[in-house]
Amino acid sequence: MITTIIFDFGDIFINLEKEAQVEAFKKLGLPSPNEDLLAKNDLFEKGKISAIDFIESFQKYLPNASLKEIKEAWNTIIGDFPLYRLEFLQLLSYKYKLFLLTNTDEIHINRFEHKVGVSFFSDFYQCFEKVYYSYEMGMRKPDAAIYSYILNKHDLNPRKTLFIDDKKVNTDAAEKLGMQVWNLQVGQEDVVDLFNQKHLLL
């Protein structure tokens, strides 16, 4: 019997426009992400480098782009957050202990909050016992330590905890710690289909 649910954020609640981000950077002159920028993103999501350091790291490859243009391109990934998902989450919060655990950075979170407005993001955050952002924790999924921290901090029983994420590498890591998992297939499934997942002990 599940008593606790830990959710990812991107493509679980808020839609991510990954192709739009790729196209935005192509227009600035960056054909695709490279290993250097991916490594910088990893550091940024762990809070190891500042927002300005991260944005400036793009200028090595985009010498003609301004910091403002780079930041705007970075934020094109932040899509819409359908109201029906928030309403579903609010209903769940009466029955389960809920947590949010997401690999993200301060630029994207600021963009999300600005885009949806105070009333919406306040209602969203109030559904959770605690919201965990990787950049504030200094670690990111699928590191086992990030899951263990939440389980230990809140004295959660892994067998009674469900973890929902769209990336299999993240759900696999949680499953190894004894949690139930749902590797949600973006475009085929929606978080509001939760109770249609017959393999879960809800």
mmCIF file of C-alpha atoms in Angstrom:
data_model
loop_
_atom_site.group_PDB
_atom_site.id
_atom_site.type_symbol
_atom_site.label_atom_id
_atom_site.label_comp_id
_atom_site.label_asym_id
_atom_site.label_seq_id
_atom_site.Cartn_x
_atom_site.Cartn_y
_atom_site.Cartn_z
ATOM 1 C CA MET A 1 0.000 0.000 0.000
ATOM 2 C CA ILE A 2 1.526 3.297 -1.148
ATOM 3 C CA THR A 3 1.552 6.125 1.402
ATOM 4 C CA THR A 4 4.053 8.473 -0.252
ATOM 5 C CA ILE A 5 4.599 9.641 -3.842
ATOM 6 C CA ILE A 6 7.728 11.411 -5.080
ATOM 7 C CA PHE A 7 7.276 13.183 -8.412
ATOM 8 C CA ASP A 8 9.619 14.485 -11.046
ATOM 9 C CA PHE A 9 8.590 17.869 -12.486
ATOM 10 C CA GLY A 10 9.504 18.285 -16.168
ATOM 11 C CA ASP A 11 7.199 16.361 -18.546
ATOM 12 C CA ILE A 12 5.318 15.075 -15.504
ATOM 13 C CA PHE A 13 3.533 18.308 -14.579
ATOM 14 C CA ILE A 14 5.045 20.990 -16.797
ATOM 15 C CA ASN A 15 5.518 20.235 -20.478
ATOM 16 C CA LEU A 16 9.064 20.580 -21.774
ATOM 17 C CA GLU A 17 9.618 22.035 -25.246
ATOM 18 C CA LYS A 18 12.933 20.320 -25.955
ATOM 19 C CA GLU A 19 12.785 20.781 -29.720
ATOM 20 C CA ALA A 20 11.999 24.472 -29.314
ATOM 21 C CA GLN A 21 15.125 24.863 -27.188
ATOM 22 C CA VAL A 22 17.280 23.077 -29.772
ATOM 23 C CA GLU A 23 15.875 25.315 -32.520
ATOM 24 C CA ALA A 24 16.420 28.464 -30.447
ATOM 25 C CA PHE A 25 20.098 27.628 -30.026
ATOM 26 C CA LYS A 26 20.432 26.706 -33.709
ATOM 27 C CA LYS A 27 19.213 30.202 -34.584
ATOM 28 C CA LEU A 28 21.958 31.618 -32.379
ATOM 29 C CA GLY A 29 24.541 29.429 -34.113
ATOM 30 C CA LEU A 30 24.828 26.346 -31.892
ATOM 31 C CA PRO A 31 23.863 23.259 -33.940
ATOM 32 C CA SER A 32 23.596 20.926 -30.938
ATOM 33 C CA PRO A 33 24.686 20.564 -27.292
ATOM 34 C CA ASN A 34 28.301 19.481 -26.851
ATOM 35 C CA GLU A 35 30.081 17.603 -24.072
ATOM 36 C CA ASP A 36 31.468 20.784 -22.525
ATOM 37 C CA LEU A 37 28.032 22.434 -22.238
ATOM 38 C CA LEU A 38 26.423 19.209 -20.996
ATOM 39 C CA ALA A 39 29.084 19.018 -18.272
ATOM 40 C CA LYS A 40 28.386 22.656 -17.366
ATOM 41 C CA ASN A 41 24.672 21.872 -17.184
ATOM 42 C CA ASP A 42 25.416 19.002 -14.799
ATOM 43 C CA LEU A 43 27.357 21.395 -12.543
ATOM 44 C CA PHE A 44 24.619 24.034 -12.798
ATOM 45 C CA GLU A 45 21.919 21.537 -11.819
ATOM 46 C CA LYS A 46 24.012 20.652 -8.780
ATOM 47 C CA GLY A 47 24.389 24.321 -7.845
ATOM 48 C CA LYS A 48 28.162 24.120 -8.338
ATOM 49 C CA ILE A 49 28.336 27.114 -10.696
ATOM 50 C CA SER A 50 26.326 30.333 -10.771
ATOM 51 C CA ALA A 51 23.681 31.278 -13.312
ATOM 52 C CA ILE A 52 25.935 33.893 -14.883
ATOM 53 C CA ASP A 53 28.847 31.427 -15.131
ATOM 54 C CA PHE A 54 26.559 28.939 -16.842
ATOM 55 C CA ILE A 55 25.149 31.419 -19.357
ATOM 56 C CA GLU A 56 28.619 32.815 -20.066
ATOM 57 C CA SER A 57 29.871 29.285 -20.846
ATOM 58 C CA PHE A 58 27.754 29.412 -24.036
ATOM 59 C CA GLN A 59 29.564 32.499 -25.314
ATOM 60 C CA LYS A 60 32.626 30.411 -26.137
ATOM 61 C CA TYR A 61 30.486 28.777 -28.849
ATOM 62 C CA LEU A 62 28.157 31.734 -29.510
ATOM 63 C CA PRO A 63 30.453 34.789 -29.590
ATOM 64 C CA ASN A 64 27.842 36.921 -31.360
ATOM 65 C CA ALA A 65 24.972 36.145 -28.969
ATOM 66 C CA SER A 66 24.202 38.333 -25.979
ATOM 67 C CA LEU A 67 23.727 36.909 -22.486
ATOM 68 C CA LYS A 68 20.056 37.903 -22.722
ATOM 69 C CA GLU A 69 19.603 35.972 -25.978
ATOM 70 C CA ILE A 70 21.315 32.902 -24.531
ATOM 71 C CA LYS A 71 19.164 33.004 -21.401
ATOM 72 C CA GLU A 72 15.999 33.376 -23.475
ATOM 73 C CA ALA A 73 17.017 30.411 -25.642
ATOM 74 C CA TRP A 74 17.736 28.363 -22.508
ATOM 75 C CA ASN A 75 14.245 29.117 -21.194
ATOM 76 C CA THR A 76 12.366 28.143 -24.360
ATOM 77 C CA ILE A 77 12.177 24.610 -22.943
ATOM 78 C CA ILE A 78 9.676 25.743 -20.283
ATOM 79 C CA GLY A 79 6.252 24.915 -21.729
ATOM 80 C CA ASP A 80 2.741 25.031 -20.347
ATOM 81 C CA PHE A 81 1.452 23.504 -17.108
ATOM 82 C CA PRO A 82 -2.090 22.201 -17.705
ATOM 83 C CA LEU A 83 -4.500 23.121 -14.932
ATOM 84 C CA TYR A 84 -6.015 19.617 -14.857
ATOM 85 C CA ARG A 85 -2.675 18.238 -13.610
ATOM 86 C CA LEU A 86 -2.619 20.687 -10.724
ATOM 87 C CA GLU A 87 -6.204 19.796 -9.825
ATOM 88 C CA PHE A 88 -5.302 16.088 -9.888
ATOM 89 C CA LEU A 89 -2.307 16.754 -7.648
ATOM 90 C CA GLN A 90 -4.458 18.699 -5.201
ATOM 91 C CA LEU A 91 -6.788 15.718 -4.884
ATOM 92 C CA LEU A 92 -3.841 13.362 -4.329
ATOM 93 C CA SER A 93 -2.488 15.579 -1.545
ATOM 94 C CA TYR A 94 -5.450 14.659 0.670
ATOM 95 C CA LYS A 95 -4.599 10.965 0.516
ATOM 96 C CA TYR A 96 -0.786 10.742 0.155
ATOM 97 C CA LYS A 97 2.375 12.409 1.391
ATOM 98 C CA LEU A 98 3.754 14.119 -1.702
ATOM 99 C CA PHE A 99 7.245 15.311 -2.609
ATOM 100 C CA LEU A 100 8.754 16.940 -5.689
ATOM 101 C CA LEU A 101 12.257 15.909 -6.751
ATOM 102 C CA THR A 102 13.633 17.440 -9.917
ATOM 103 C CA ASN A 103 16.927 17.993 -11.675
ATOM 104 C CA THR A 104 16.712 21.678 -12.476
ATOM 105 C CA ASP A 105 18.394 25.050 -12.154
ATOM 106 C CA GLU A 106 17.517 28.463 -10.786
ATOM 107 C CA ILE A 107 17.014 30.010 -14.248
ATOM 108 C CA HIS A 108 14.356 27.480 -15.205
ATOM 109 C CA ILE A 109 12.582 27.662 -11.851
ATOM 110 C CA ASN A 110 12.495 31.465 -12.003
ATOM 111 C CA ARG A 111 11.074 31.241 -15.536
ATOM 112 C CA PHE A 112 8.435 28.707 -14.465
ATOM 113 C CA GLU A 113 7.323 30.834 -11.507
ATOM 114 C CA HIS A 114 7.194 34.000 -13.608
ATOM 115 C CA LYS A 115 5.265 32.239 -16.383
ATOM 116 C CA VAL A 116 2.501 30.691 -14.246
ATOM 117 C CA GLY A 117 2.254 33.433 -11.629
ATOM 118 C CA VAL A 118 2.276 33.510 -7.828
ATOM 119 C CA SER A 119 -1.210 32.101 -7.282
ATOM 120 C CA PHE A 120 -0.590 29.045 -9.486
ATOM 121 C CA PHE A 121 2.880 28.141 -8.249
ATOM 122 C CA SER A 122 1.817 28.689 -4.635
ATOM 123 C CA ASP A 123 -1.082 26.264 -5.097
ATOM 124 C CA PHE A 124 1.333 23.810 -6.714
ATOM 125 C CA TYR A 125 3.984 23.985 -3.994
ATOM 126 C CA GLN A 126 1.368 23.690 -1.231
ATOM 127 C CA CYS A 127 0.526 20.176 -2.457
ATOM 128 C CA PHE A 128 3.930 18.914 -1.303
ATOM 129 C CA GLU A 129 5.424 18.152 2.081
ATOM 130 C CA LYS A 130 8.686 19.402 0.582
ATOM 131 C CA VAL A 131 9.969 20.524 -2.821
ATOM 132 C CA TYR A 132 13.488 19.339 -3.673
ATOM 133 C CA TYR A 133 15.483 21.040 -6.417
ATOM 134 C CA SER A 134 18.801 19.461 -7.404
ATOM 135 C CA TYR A 135 20.599 22.818 -7.525
ATOM 136 C CA GLU A 136 19.694 23.448 -3.886
ATOM 137 C CA MET A 137 20.669 19.923 -2.810
ATOM 138 C CA GLY A 138 24.079 19.804 -4.481
ATOM 139 C CA MET A 139 23.272 16.473 -6.142
ATOM 140 C CA ARG A 140 21.038 15.181 -8.889
ATOM 141 C CA LYS A 141 19.209 12.117 -10.097
ATOM 142 C CA PRO A 142 20.102 9.309 -10.695
ATOM 143 C CA ASP A 143 22.658 9.559 -7.842
ATOM 144 C CA ALA A 144 21.489 7.108 -5.159
ATOM 145 C CA ALA A 145 22.339 9.681 -2.482
ATOM 146 C CA ILE A 146 19.569 12.050 -3.551
ATOM 147 C CA TYR A 147 16.877 9.399 -3.061
ATOM 148 C CA SER A 148 18.397 8.130 0.167
ATOM 149 C CA TYR A 149 18.488 11.663 1.558
ATOM 150 C CA ILE A 150 14.730 12.117 1.109
ATOM 151 C CA LEU A 151 13.877 8.637 2.400
ATOM 152 C CA ASN A 152 15.994 9.175 5.524
ATOM 153 C CA LYS A 153 15.075 12.826 6.100
ATOM 154 C CA HIS A 154 11.355 12.050 6.131
ATOM 155 C CA ASP A 155 11.593 8.519 7.564
ATOM 156 C CA LEU A 156 9.909 7.007 4.500
ATOM 157 C CA ASN A 157 9.457 3.302 3.922
ATOM 158 C CA PRO A 158 10.773 2.623 0.380
ATOM 159 C CA ARG A 159 8.277 -0.194 -0.131
ATOM 160 C CA LYS A 160 5.427 2.235 0.533
ATOM 161 C CA THR A 161 6.925 4.992 -1.614
ATOM 162 C CA LEU A 162 6.200 5.479 -5.304
ATOM 163 C CA PHE A 163 8.621 7.416 -7.516
ATOM 164 C CA ILE A 164 7.379 8.835 -10.836
ATOM 165 C CA ASP A 165 9.807 10.054 -13.507
ATOM 166 C CA ASP A 166 9.942 10.102 -17.300
ATOM 167 C CA LYS A 167 13.593 8.976 -17.433
ATOM 168 C CA LYS A 168 14.205 5.243 -16.987
ATOM 169 C CA VAL A 169 17.700 5.769 -15.576
ATOM 170 C CA ASN A 170 16.084 7.715 -12.719
ATOM 171 C CA THR A 171 13.337 5.190 -11.989
ATOM 172 C CA ASP A 172 15.853 2.332 -12.190
ATOM 173 C CA ALA A 173 17.967 4.016 -9.504
ATOM 174 C CA ALA A 174 14.943 4.463 -7.245
ATOM 175 C CA GLU A 175 13.846 0.874 -7.802
ATOM 176 C CA LYS A 176 17.248 -0.382 -6.633
ATOM 177 C CA LEU A 177 16.549 1.306 -3.292
ATOM 178 C CA GLY A 178 13.308 -0.633 -2.933
ATOM 179 C CA MET A 179 10.833 1.976 -4.130
ATOM 180 C CA GLN A 180 7.925 1.319 -6.417
ATOM 181 C CA VAL A 181 8.360 3.199 -9.672
ATOM 182 C CA TRP A 182 6.415 4.417 -12.679
ATOM 183 C CA ASN A 183 8.560 5.313 -15.687
ATOM 184 C CA LEU A 184 5.981 7.545 -17.353
ATOM 185 C CA GLN A 185 6.106 7.483 -21.160
ATOM 186 C CA VAL A 186 5.802 11.081 -22.353
ATOM 187 C CA GLY A 187 3.291 11.480 -25.166
ATOM 188 C CA GLN A 188 1.682 8.139 -24.397
ATOM 189 C CA GLU A 189 0.825 8.546 -20.716
ATOM 190 C CA ASP A 190 -0.135 11.389 -18.413
ATOM 191 C CA VAL A 191 0.364 11.702 -14.667
ATOM 192 C CA VAL A 192 -3.433 11.804 -14.243
ATOM 193 C CA ASP A 193 -3.459 8.197 -15.545
ATOM 194 C CA LEU A 194 -1.846 7.144 -12.261
ATOM 195 C CA PHE A 195 -4.715 4.948 -11.101
ATOM 196 C CA ASN A 196 -4.754 3.107 -14.435
ATOM 197 C CA GLN A 197 -1.306 1.698 -13.622
ATOM 198 C CA LYS A 198 -2.514 -1.729 -12.491
ATOM 199 C CA HIS A 199 0.988 -2.928 -11.561
ATOM 200 C CA LEU A 200 1.246 -0.326 -8.795
ATOM 201 C CA LEU A 201 0.030 -1.095 -5.283
ATOM 202 C CA LEU A 202 -2.045 2.057 -4.908
#
